Coordinates of C-alpha atoms and ligand atoms in Angstrom, one line a residue:
M1 CA 0.0 0.0 0.0
Y2 CA 1.7 3.1 -1.3
E3 CA 0.9 6.4 0.5
Q4 CA 2.4 9.9 -0.1
L5 CA 2.2 10.8 3.6
P6 CA 4.0 8.9 6.3
T7 CA 0.6 8.1 7.8
P8 CA -2.1 5.7 6.6
F9 CA -5.9 6.1 6.5
G10 CA -6.3 9.0 4.0
L11 CA -9.6 10.7 4.3
V12 CA -10.6 8.7 7.4
R13 CA -7.8 10.4 9.3
Y14 CA -7.9 13.8 7.5
G15 CA -11.5 14.2 6.2
V16 CA -13.8 12.7 8.8
A17 CA -14.8 15.3 11.4
P18 CA -13.0 14.9 14.8
D19 CA -16.3 14.6 16.6
H20 CA -17.2 11.5 14.5
P21 CA -14.7 9.1 16.1
E22 CA -17.1 6.1 15.5
V23 CA -16.7 6.6 11.7
R24 CA -13.0 6.1 12.1
H25 CA -13.4 2.6 13.5
C26 CA -12.8 1.3 10.1
E27 CA -9.1 2.0 10.8
T28 CA -9.0 -1.1 13.0
K29 CA -9.6 -3.3 10.0
L30 CA -6.3 -2.2 8.4
D31 CA -4.6 -2.5 11.8
E32 CA -5.8 -6.1 12.0
V33 CA -4.5 -6.9 8.5
A34 CA -1.1 -5.4 9.3
A35 CA -0.9 -7.1 12.7
H36 CA -1.7 -10.4 11.1
T37 CA 1.0 -9.9 8.6
F38 CA 3.6 -9.3 11.2
S39 CA 2.9 -12.4 13.2
G40 CA 1.9 -14.4 10.1
R41 CA 5.2 -16.0 9.1
D42 CA 7.7 -16.8 11.7
G43 CA 7.2 -13.8 14.0
A44 CA 10.9 -13.0 13.8
S45 CA 11.0 -11.2 10.5
S46 CA 11.3 -7.5 10.7
E47 CA 9.9 -7.0 7.2
A48 CA 6.2 -7.3 6.7
V49 CA 5.1 -10.1 4.4
G50 CA 1.8 -10.2 2.7
F51 CA 0.9 -6.6 3.4
E52 CA 3.3 -3.8 3.2
F53 CA 2.8 -0.2 4.0
V54 CA 5.1 2.0 1.9
G55 CA 4.5 5.5 3.4
N56 CA 6.1 8.8 2.4
V57 CA 6.4 7.6 -1.1
K58 CA 4.5 9.5 -3.8
V59 CA 3.6 7.6 -6.9
G60 CA 4.5 9.7 -9.9
R61 CA 7.3 11.5 -8.0
D62 CA 9.3 9.0 -6.0
V63 CA 8.4 6.0 -8.1
S64 CA 6.5 5.7 -11.4
L65 CA 3.6 3.5 -12.3
L66 CA 5.8 2.1 -15.1
E67 CA 8.4 1.1 -12.6
M68 CA 5.8 -0.5 -10.3
R69 CA 4.3 -2.4 -13.1
G70 CA 7.1 -5.0 -13.2
A71 CA 6.9 -5.7 -9.5
Y72 CA 3.3 -6.8 -9.1
D73 CA 0.5 -8.8 -10.7
A74 CA -2.0 -6.1 -10.2
I75 CA -2.2 -2.5 -9.1
V76 CA -5.3 -1.0 -7.6
L77 CA -5.7 2.8 -8.1
A78 CA -7.4 4.0 -4.9
Y79 CA -6.0 7.5 -4.5
G80 CA -9.2 9.4 -3.9
A81 CA -10.1 12.9 -5.0
S82 CA -7.5 15.3 -3.8
Q83 CA -8.6 18.5 -5.6
D84 CA -11.5 20.7 -4.8
R85 CA -13.9 21.9 -7.4
R86 CA -13.9 25.6 -8.2
L87 CA -16.9 27.8 -9.0
G88 CA -15.2 29.9 -11.7
I89 CA -16.9 33.2 -10.7
P90 CA -15.4 36.6 -10.0
G91 CA -13.8 37.1 -6.6
E92 CA -12.9 33.5 -5.9
N93 CA -9.4 34.4 -5.0
L94 CA -10.3 37.1 -2.5
S95 CA -9.0 36.9 1.0
G96 CA -11.8 35.4 3.0
V97 CA -12.9 32.9 0.2
T98 CA -11.6 29.5 1.0
S99 CA -12.1 25.9 0.1
A100 CA -13.9 23.5 2.3
R101 CA -11.0 21.0 1.7
A102 CA -8.5 23.5 3.1
F103 CA -10.5 24.2 6.3
V104 CA -11.4 20.5 6.9
G105 CA -7.7 19.6 6.3
W106 CA -6.7 22.4 8.7
Y107 CA -8.9 21.3 11.6
N108 CA -7.9 17.7 11.0
G109 CA -4.2 18.4 11.0
L110 CA -3.4 17.6 7.4
P111 CA 0.2 18.8 6.8
E112 CA -0.8 20.5 3.5
F113 CA -3.2 22.8 5.2
R114 CA -1.4 23.4 8.5
T115 CA -0.9 27.0 7.5
W116 CA -4.6 27.8 6.7
D117 CA -5.1 31.4 8.0
P118 CA -7.0 31.2 11.4
S119 CA -7.4 35.0 11.5
L120 CA -10.3 34.4 9.0
L121 CA -12.3 33.1 11.9
T122 CA -12.2 36.5 13.6
R123 CA -12.8 38.8 10.7
G124 CA -16.5 39.2 11.3
N125 CA -19.5 37.2 12.3
S126 CA -21.2 36.1 9.1
V127 CA -20.2 33.1 7.1
V128 CA -21.5 31.7 3.7
I129 CA -21.0 28.1 2.8
V130 CA -21.7 27.4 -0.9
G131 CA -23.1 23.9 -1.3
Q132 CA -25.4 21.8 0.9
G133 CA -23.6 18.5 1.1
N134 CA -22.4 16.7 4.3
V135 CA -19.0 18.6 4.1
S136 CA -20.9 21.9 4.4
L137 CA -22.8 20.5 7.5
D138 CA -19.5 19.3 9.1
I139 CA -18.1 22.8 8.6
A140 CA -21.2 24.5 10.1
R141 CA -21.1 22.1 13.1
I142 CA -17.5 22.8 13.8
L143 CA -18.0 26.6 13.5
L144 CA -21.2 26.7 15.6
G145 CA -20.9 23.7 18.0
G146 CA -18.7 25.3 20.6
V147 CA -15.1 24.3 21.2
D148 CA -15.7 22.5 24.5
A149 CA -17.4 19.6 22.7
L150 CA -14.2 19.1 20.6
R151 CA -11.6 19.2 23.4
G152 CA -11.5 15.5 24.0
T153 CA -11.2 14.7 20.3
D154 CA -8.1 14.5 18.2
M155 CA -8.6 18.0 16.8
P156 CA -5.1 19.7 16.9
E157 CA -4.5 22.2 19.7
Y158 CA -3.9 25.0 17.3
A159 CA -7.4 24.5 15.7
L160 CA -9.1 24.3 19.2
E161 CA -7.3 27.5 20.2
A162 CA -8.3 29.4 17.0
L163 CA -11.9 28.2 17.2
S164 CA -12.2 29.3 20.8
R165 CA -11.5 32.8 19.6
S166 CA -13.8 32.6 16.6
T167 CA -16.3 35.5 16.2
V168 CA -18.6 33.5 13.8
R169 CA -22.3 33.9 14.8
R170 CA -24.3 33.4 11.6
V171 CA -23.9 30.7 9.0
H172 CA -25.8 30.5 5.7
I173 CA -25.6 27.1 4.0
V174 CA -26.6 28.0 0.4
G175 CA -27.9 25.7 -2.3
R176 CA -28.5 26.5 -6.0
R177 CA -31.5 24.1 -6.0
G178 CA -34.4 23.4 -3.6
L179 CA -35.2 21.5 -0.5
F180 CA -35.8 18.2 -2.4
Q181 CA -32.3 18.4 -3.8
L182 CA -30.6 18.9 -0.5
A183 CA -27.4 16.8 -0.8
C184 CA -26.8 16.2 2.9
T185 CA -28.1 13.2 4.9
L186 CA -30.5 13.1 7.9
K187 CA -28.0 12.0 10.5
E188 CA -25.8 15.1 9.8
L189 CA -28.8 17.4 9.7
R190 CA -30.1 16.1 13.0
E191 CA -26.7 16.6 14.7
L192 CA -26.8 20.3 13.6
L193 CA -30.4 20.7 14.7
E194 CA -29.6 19.2 18.1
L195 CA -26.8 21.5 19.0
Q196 CA -27.4 23.4 22.2
T197 CA -25.2 26.3 21.0
C198 CA -27.1 27.6 18.0
A199 CA -30.6 27.8 16.4
F200 CA -31.9 27.0 13.0
T201 CA -33.8 29.9 11.4
G202 CA -36.4 30.1 8.7
M203 CA -38.7 27.1 9.4
H204 CA -41.8 28.4 7.7
P205 CA -41.2 27.1 4.1
F206 CA -40.7 23.5 5.5
E207 CA -44.2 23.5 7.0
R208 CA -45.5 23.8 3.4
W209 CA -43.3 21.1 2.1
R210 CA -44.2 18.7 4.9
K211 CA -47.5 18.1 3.0
V212 CA -45.8 16.8 -0.2
A213 CA -46.2 13.0 0.1
K214 CA -44.6 11.7 -3.1
V215 CA -41.0 11.6 -2.0
G216 CA -39.2 8.6 -0.6
R217 CA -39.1 7.7 3.1
A218 CA -35.6 9.1 3.8
R219 CA -36.4 12.5 2.3
T220 CA -39.8 12.7 4.1
R221 CA -38.1 12.0 7.4
M222 CA -35.5 14.7 6.7
H223 CA -38.3 17.3 5.9
H224 CA -40.2 16.4 9.0
R225 CA -37.1 16.8 11.1
L226 CA -36.4 20.2 9.5
A227 CA -40.0 21.3 10.1
D228 CA -39.6 20.4 13.8
G229 CA -36.8 22.9 14.0
S230 CA -33.8 23.1 16.3
A231 CA -33.4 22.3 19.9
M232 CA -32.7 26.0 20.5
V233 CA -35.2 28.7 19.6
P234 CA -33.9 31.5 17.4
T235 CA -34.8 34.3 19.8
A236 CA -32.8 32.7 22.6
A237 CA -29.7 31.9 20.4
R238 CA -26.6 33.9 20.0
K239 CA -25.5 31.8 17.0
K240 CA -27.8 31.0 14.1
W241 CA -27.7 29.0 10.9
S242 CA -30.0 28.6 7.9
L243 CA -30.4 26.6 4.7
D244 CA -30.9 29.1 1.9
F245 CA -32.3 27.6 -1.3
M246 CA -32.6 28.5 -5.0
L247 CA -29.5 30.7 -5.0
A248 CA -26.7 30.2 -7.5
P249 CA -23.4 31.9 -6.6
A250 CA -22.6 34.8 -8.9
C251 CA -19.8 36.9 -7.4
F252 CA -17.7 37.3 -4.3
N253 CA -17.5 41.0 -3.3
A254 CA -14.5 42.7 -1.8
R255 CA -14.5 46.1 0.0
Q256 CA -14.4 47.5 -3.4
R257 CA -17.2 45.9 -5.5
I258 CA -16.1 44.0 -8.5
E259 CA -18.1 45.7 -11.3
D260 CA -19.2 44.1 -14.5
G261 CA -17.8 40.7 -13.7
G262 CA -14.3 42.1 -13.6
Q263 CA -11.7 39.4 -14.2
I264 CA -9.8 38.1 -11.2
G265 CA -6.6 36.5 -12.5
P266 CA -3.7 35.0 -10.7
D267 CA -1.8 38.3 -10.9
S268 CA -4.6 40.5 -9.7
P269 CA -4.4 41.9 -6.2
A270 CA -7.6 40.0 -5.2
E271 CA -5.9 38.1 -2.4
I272 CA -5.2 41.2 -0.5
R273 CA -8.8 42.5 -0.6
D274 CA -11.2 41.3 2.0
L275 CA -14.5 39.6 1.3
V276 CA -17.6 41.5 2.5
G277 CA -20.4 39.5 0.9
V278 CA -21.6 37.1 -1.8
D279 CA -24.0 37.8 -4.6
F280 CA -26.3 35.0 -5.7
E281 CA -28.6 34.8 -8.7
K282 CA -32.0 33.6 -7.6
T283 CA -33.0 30.5 -9.5
E284 CA -36.2 28.8 -10.5
F285 CA -37.0 25.3 -11.7
A286 CA -36.7 24.8 -15.4
N287 CA -39.9 22.9 -15.1
E288 CA -42.5 24.2 -12.7
E289 CA -44.5 21.0 -12.5
E290 CA -44.5 19.7 -8.9
E291 CA -43.6 16.2 -10.2
D292 CA -40.3 17.6 -11.6
R293 CA -39.5 20.0 -8.7
I294 CA -39.3 17.1 -6.3
R295 CA -37.0 15.1 -8.4
E296 CA -33.4 14.7 -7.2
D297 CA -32.1 15.6 -10.7
A298 CA -34.4 18.7 -11.1
R299 CA -32.8 21.5 -13.1
V300 CA -32.9 25.1 -12.3
V301 CA -32.3 28.3 -14.4
G302 CA -31.3 31.8 -13.4
T303 CA -34.0 34.5 -13.0
G304 CA -31.8 37.6 -13.5
N305 CA -32.7 38.7 -9.9
Y306 CA -30.0 38.7 -7.3
R307 CA -29.6 38.5 -3.5
S308 CA -26.6 39.6 -1.6
I309 CA -25.6 37.9 1.7
E310 CA -23.1 39.6 4.0
A311 CA -20.1 37.5 4.8
Q312 CA -16.5 38.0 5.9
L313 CA -15.7 34.3 5.3
A314 CA -17.0 32.1 2.5
F315 CA -16.4 28.4 1.9
R316 CA -16.6 26.8 -1.5
S317 CA -18.0 23.4 -0.6
I318 CA -19.2 22.0 -3.9
G319 CA -17.4 18.6 -4.0
Y320 CA -14.0 17.2 -4.9
N321 CA -12.2 16.1 -8.0
A322 CA -9.6 13.4 -8.8
E323 CA -6.8 13.9 -11.2
A324 CA -5.0 11.5 -13.5
L325 CA -1.7 10.1 -12.2
P326 CA 1.5 10.6 -14.1
G327 CA 1.9 7.6 -16.4
F328 CA -1.7 7.0 -17.3
E329 CA -1.1 8.3 -20.8
E330 CA 1.8 5.9 -21.4
L331 CA 0.0 3.0 -19.9
G332 CA -3.2 3.7 -21.9
I333 CA -5.4 4.1 -18.8
D334 CA -8.5 6.1 -19.7
F335 CA -9.2 9.0 -17.3
D336 CA -12.4 10.9 -17.5
T337 CA -11.5 14.5 -16.8
R338 CA -15.1 15.6 -16.7
T339 CA -16.1 13.3 -13.9
G340 CA -12.6 13.0 -12.4
T341 CA -12.7 9.2 -12.5
V342 CA -10.7 6.3 -13.9
K343 CA -13.0 4.8 -16.5
N344 CA -13.7 1.3 -15.4
F345 CA -16.0 -1.7 -15.5
H346 CA -16.6 -3.1 -12.0
G347 CA -13.2 -1.7 -11.0
R348 CA -11.3 -3.0 -14.0
A349 CA -9.5 0.1 -15.5
L350 CA -10.4 0.6 -19.1
A351 CA -8.1 1.4 -21.9
K352 CA -8.4 4.5 -24.1
T353 CA -10.4 3.4 -27.1
Q354 CA -8.7 3.9 -30.4
P355 CA -11.0 5.9 -32.7
A356 CA -12.7 3.2 -34.9
E357 CA -11.3 3.1 -38.3
S358 CA -14.7 3.3 -39.8
D359 CA -16.4 6.7 -40.3
N360 CA -19.6 5.0 -39.5
E361 CA -21.0 6.3 -36.2
E362 CA -22.7 3.0 -35.4
A363 CA -19.4 1.1 -35.8
R364 CA -17.7 3.5 -33.5
A365 CA -20.5 3.2 -30.9
R366 CA -20.1 -0.6 -31.0
S367 CA -16.4 -0.6 -30.2
V368 CA -16.2 -1.8 -26.6
P369 CA -13.4 -0.4 -24.5
E370 CA -11.0 -3.0 -23.3
A371 CA -9.5 -3.3 -19.9
V372 CA -5.8 -2.4 -19.2
P373 CA -4.6 -5.8 -17.8
G374 CA -3.7 -5.7 -14.2
F375 CA -4.9 -2.2 -13.4
Y376 CA -8.0 -1.8 -11.2
T377 CA -9.6 1.1 -9.3
A378 CA -11.6 1.6 -6.1
G379 CA -13.0 4.5 -4.0
W380 CA -13.6 8.1 -5.1
C381 CA -11.3 7.9 -8.2
K382 CA -13.4 4.9 -9.3
R383 CA -16.9 6.3 -8.9
G384 CA -16.5 10.0 -8.1
P385 CA -16.6 11.8 -4.7
T386 CA -19.9 10.6 -3.4
G387 CA -21.2 8.3 -0.7
V388 CA -20.3 7.5 2.8
I389 CA -17.6 5.1 4.1
A390 CA -20.0 2.1 3.8
S391 CA -20.5 2.9 0.1
T392 CA -16.8 3.0 -0.4
M393 CA -16.5 -0.4 1.3
M394 CA -19.1 -2.0 -0.9
D395 CA -17.3 -0.5 -3.9
A396 CA -14.0 -1.9 -2.8
F397 CA -15.6 -5.4 -2.4
D398 CA -16.8 -5.1 -6.0
T399 CA -13.3 -4.4 -7.2
A400 CA -11.8 -7.2 -5.0
E401 CA -14.3 -9.6 -6.5
T402 CA -13.3 -8.5 -10.0
I403 CA -9.6 -9.2 -9.3
A404 CA -10.4 -12.6 -7.8
A405 CA -12.6 -13.5 -10.8
D406 CA -9.9 -12.4 -13.3
W407 CA -7.3 -14.5 -11.5
T408 CA -9.6 -17.5 -11.4
K409 CA -10.5 -17.1 -15.1
N410 CA -6.9 -16.8 -16.0
Q411 CA -7.2 -13.3 -17.4
P412 CA -4.1 -11.4 -18.3
F413 CA -2.5 -9.4 -15.5
L414 CA 0.4 -6.9 -15.5
N415 CA 3.0 -9.7 -16.1
G416 CA 1.1 -12.3 -18.0
K417 CA -1.7 -14.7 -17.2
R418 CA -1.9 -16.5 -13.9
K419 CA -0.9 -19.8 -15.4
Q420 CA 2.1 -18.5 -17.3
R421 CA 3.3 -16.6 -14.2
L422 CA 3.0 -19.6 -11.9
D423 CA 4.7 -21.9 -14.4
S424 CA 7.5 -19.5 -14.9
G425 CA 8.4 -19.4 -11.2
V426 CA 9.5 -15.8 -11.5
D427 CA 9.3 -13.9 -8.2
L428 CA 8.0 -10.4 -9.2
G429 CA 9.3 -9.3 -5.8
G430 CA 6.8 -6.5 -5.0
W431 CA 8.4 -3.9 -2.8
T432 CA 11.3 -5.8 -1.3
G433 CA 12.6 -8.3 -3.9
G434 CA 12.8 -9.5 -7.4
A435 CA 14.5 -7.9 -10.4
A436 CA 11.8 -5.3 -10.9
A437 CA 12.2 -1.9 -12.4
G438 CA 16.0 -2.0 -12.9
G439 CA 16.4 -2.1 -9.1
G440 CA 19.4 -4.4 -9.4
G441 CA 17.7 -7.4 -7.7
G442 CA 16.6 -5.4 -4.7
G443 CA 13.3 -4.5 -6.1
L444 CA 11.5 -1.2 -5.8
K445 CA 12.7 -0.7 -2.2
Q446 CA 16.3 -0.5 -3.3
L447 CA 15.4 1.8 -6.2
V448 CA 13.3 4.2 -4.1
Q449 CA 15.0 4.0 -0.7
E450 CA 18.7 3.5 -1.5
Q451 CA 19.1 4.9 -5.0
R452 CA 16.7 7.8 -4.6
G453 CA 17.2 8.4 -0.9
V454 CA 13.5 8.5 0.0
Q455 CA 12.9 8.1 3.7
V456 CA 10.3 5.3 3.6
V457 CA 7.9 4.8 6.5
N458 CA 6.8 1.1 6.9
W459 CA 4.1 -0.1 9.2
R460 CA 6.4 -0.4 12.2
R461 CA 7.6 3.2 11.8
W462 CA 4.1 4.4 11.4
K463 CA 3.3 2.7 14.7
R464 CA 5.9 4.8 16.3
I465 CA 4.2 8.0 15.1
D466 CA 0.9 6.5 16.2
E467 CA 2.2 5.8 19.7
E468 CA 3.8 9.2 20.0
E469 CA 0.6 10.9 19.0
R470 CA -1.5 8.9 21.5
E471 CA 1.1 9.7 24.2
R472 CA 0.9 13.4 23.5
G473 CA -2.9 13.1 23.5
R474 CA -2.9 11.3 26.9
R475 CA -1.0 14.1 28.4
K476 CA -3.7 16.6 27.3
G477 CA -6.6 14.3 28.1
K478 CA -7.6 13.8 24.5
A479 CA -7.7 10.9 22.0
R480 CA -4.4 11.9 20.3
E481 CA -2.5 15.0 19.4
K482 CA -1.6 14.6 15.7
I483 CA 1.8 15.5 14.4
T484 CA 1.1 17.9 11.6
D485 CA 4.6 18.4 10.2
V486 CA 6.0 15.7 7.8
A487 CA 9.6 16.3 8.9
E488 CA 8.6 15.8 12.5
M489 CA 6.7 12.6 11.6
L490 CA 9.8 11.3 9.9
E491 CA 12.0 12.2 12.8
V492 CA 9.6 10.3 15.2
A493 CA 9.3 7.4 12.8
D494 CA 13.1 6.9 12.8
R495 CA 13.6 7.3 16.5
K496 CA 15.1 4.2 18.1
V497 CA 12.8 2.6 20.6
Q498 CA 14.3 3.0 24.1
F499 CA 14.4 -0.1 26.2
V500 CA 14.3 0.5 29.9
G501 CA 15.8 -2.3 32.0
V502 CA 13.9 -3.6 34.9
G503 CA 15.5 -3.9 38.4
Ligands
NAP1 P1 -21.8 16.7 -2.3 O1 -22.6 15.8 -1.4 O2 -21.7 16.3 -3.7 O3 -22.5 18.2 -2.2 C1 -22.1 19.2 -3.1 C2 -23.0 20.4 -3.0 O4 -22.4 21.4 -3.7 C3 -24.4 20.1 -3.5 O5 -25.3 20.8 -2.7 C4 -24.3 20.7 -4.9 O6 -25.5 21.2 -5.4 C5 -23.4 21.9 -4.7 N1 -22.8 22.3 -5.9 C6 -22.0 21.6 -6.8 N2 -21.6 22.4 -7.8 C7 -22.1 23.7 -7.5 C8 -22.0 24.9 -8.1 N3 -21.2 25.1 -9.3 N4 -22.6 26.0 -7.6 C9 -23.3 25.9 -6.5 N5 -23.5 24.7 -5.8 C10 -22.8 23.6 -6.3 O7 -20.3 17.0 -1.8 P2 -19.6 17.1 -0.4 O8 -20.4 17.7 0.6 O9 -18.2 17.6 -0.7 O10 -19.5 15.5 0.1 C11 -18.7 14.6 -0.7 C12 -19.2 13.2 -0.3 O11 -18.7 12.9 1.0 C13 -20.7 13.0 -0.2 O12 -21.1 11.8 -0.7 C14 -20.9 13.1 1.3 O13 -22.1 12.5 1.7 C15 -19.7 12.5 1.9 N6 -19.5 13.0 3.2 C16 -20.0 12.3 4.3 C17 -19.9 12.7 5.5 C18 -20.6 12.0 6.6 O14 -21.0 10.9 6.4 N7 -20.7 12.6 7.8 C19 -19.2 13.9 5.8 C20 -18.6 14.6 4.8 C21 -18.8 14.1 3.5 P3 -26.3 20.4 -6.6 O15 -26.9 19.2 -6.0 O16 -27.2 21.4 -7.1 O17 -25.2 20.0 -7.6

């Protein structure tokens, strides 16, 4: 398992909100696999067999897919969606406009966003979140829930300290479509409604929608819950939040208004001008029939009327995007830049189709894309950035079954079919051995670690980081205190374990 950071668990460690520790339980599964690996052979081996964690190694920088190809039978691309989508509207680069990904990364201790500017939390009291998915609700809960509820979690101290000084009092969670297209789920909505620190405003429209009976059970429950309102009444609350519907973001405004959709380019001084508000174009349903308005895929159009919402801080929370890895082109792996996914069939990565020789459209449509032998995909880069952890698990099972079926059916893999491979007796070597990738017999490990000087973090070394984080947490009465600097992680990972004699 290759990972660019010295730590495993990806989005589970750096994307799941700190106050949702139960969601992180899936980490124990990987722990179990790794533990089994360690004791699996003779217990004396210092190198893992069966499963190997190759941390602090970035595929495409420290080792290429082409180099890896010779060392394995199959490679599963499960690198998630690490870019955030942009709105492409004026003012997006203003100081005060930030991505949900950056803020979530910051409060979760992701090294890349350790330097997110916490002074944005004290610029004013009004916040706009563009998008109404679960990430938006996570952000609203962290901003409004009160820092005391987070103290025992693994949220880094710097984030707790900054949030305790936050002046945010009002959060607008804004959607370009309507109530029936709300992208979040009931559980997350309920959590926000049950907070004792803030009130949900603007309940009246939901009373009206309560009467619509034609939507599924899950949506009906969500609407009923919204109509019931928050635990706190708005008049008594110091902090408030709302769901604002049918508003498409049009422009972020700075102290000096950006007239006529003025272009904000990378060289413009936008970053040094402060956000004061967001302009939205009011939308209406493309089809006003009730049947269509309650559909999840209902379309909206602009009305030419606008509404401004005051905000000193705005989050772009409209989903994530995956990018192609270096090497896809050479390997012929088809990456769909529109959806940000590896084109696949049940996890089998598909090859770029050659344009059919015939000019005949029908003949071209008939050409079935072939798989790239040995390459598979799972997770958000397989199906796009949607779904909760359970959906990602199901999706991984689907890919695993495909791999097993291909092996059983003697389909071609990276280095030939199963039968040929087993008959040849060649040891591909994986990370530690074999003659792969010109590594001179030492495999990829020798190539990456010795020839390229990369400080690789294996599972044992990660465990040292893990233990150090738990120890730092224990001292502060919290689950763990994450190390948020890669150099410090590497220093801890390589620290010799001190044995203290007894007696
Ligand atoms: P999401 O669920 O896809 O929601 C994206 C939101 O952004 C939608 O409201 C969408 O509206 C809006 N949007 C997209 N493009 C827009 C644009 N150009 N202008 C205005 N609005 C736009 O994405 P997410 O919140 O980032 O979550 C990603 C996935 O992670 C989801 O499956 C989510 O459930 C999951 N997640 C789960 C949890 C949890 O279980 N606690 C926590 C966080 C995330 P439209 O519908 O109109 O496109």
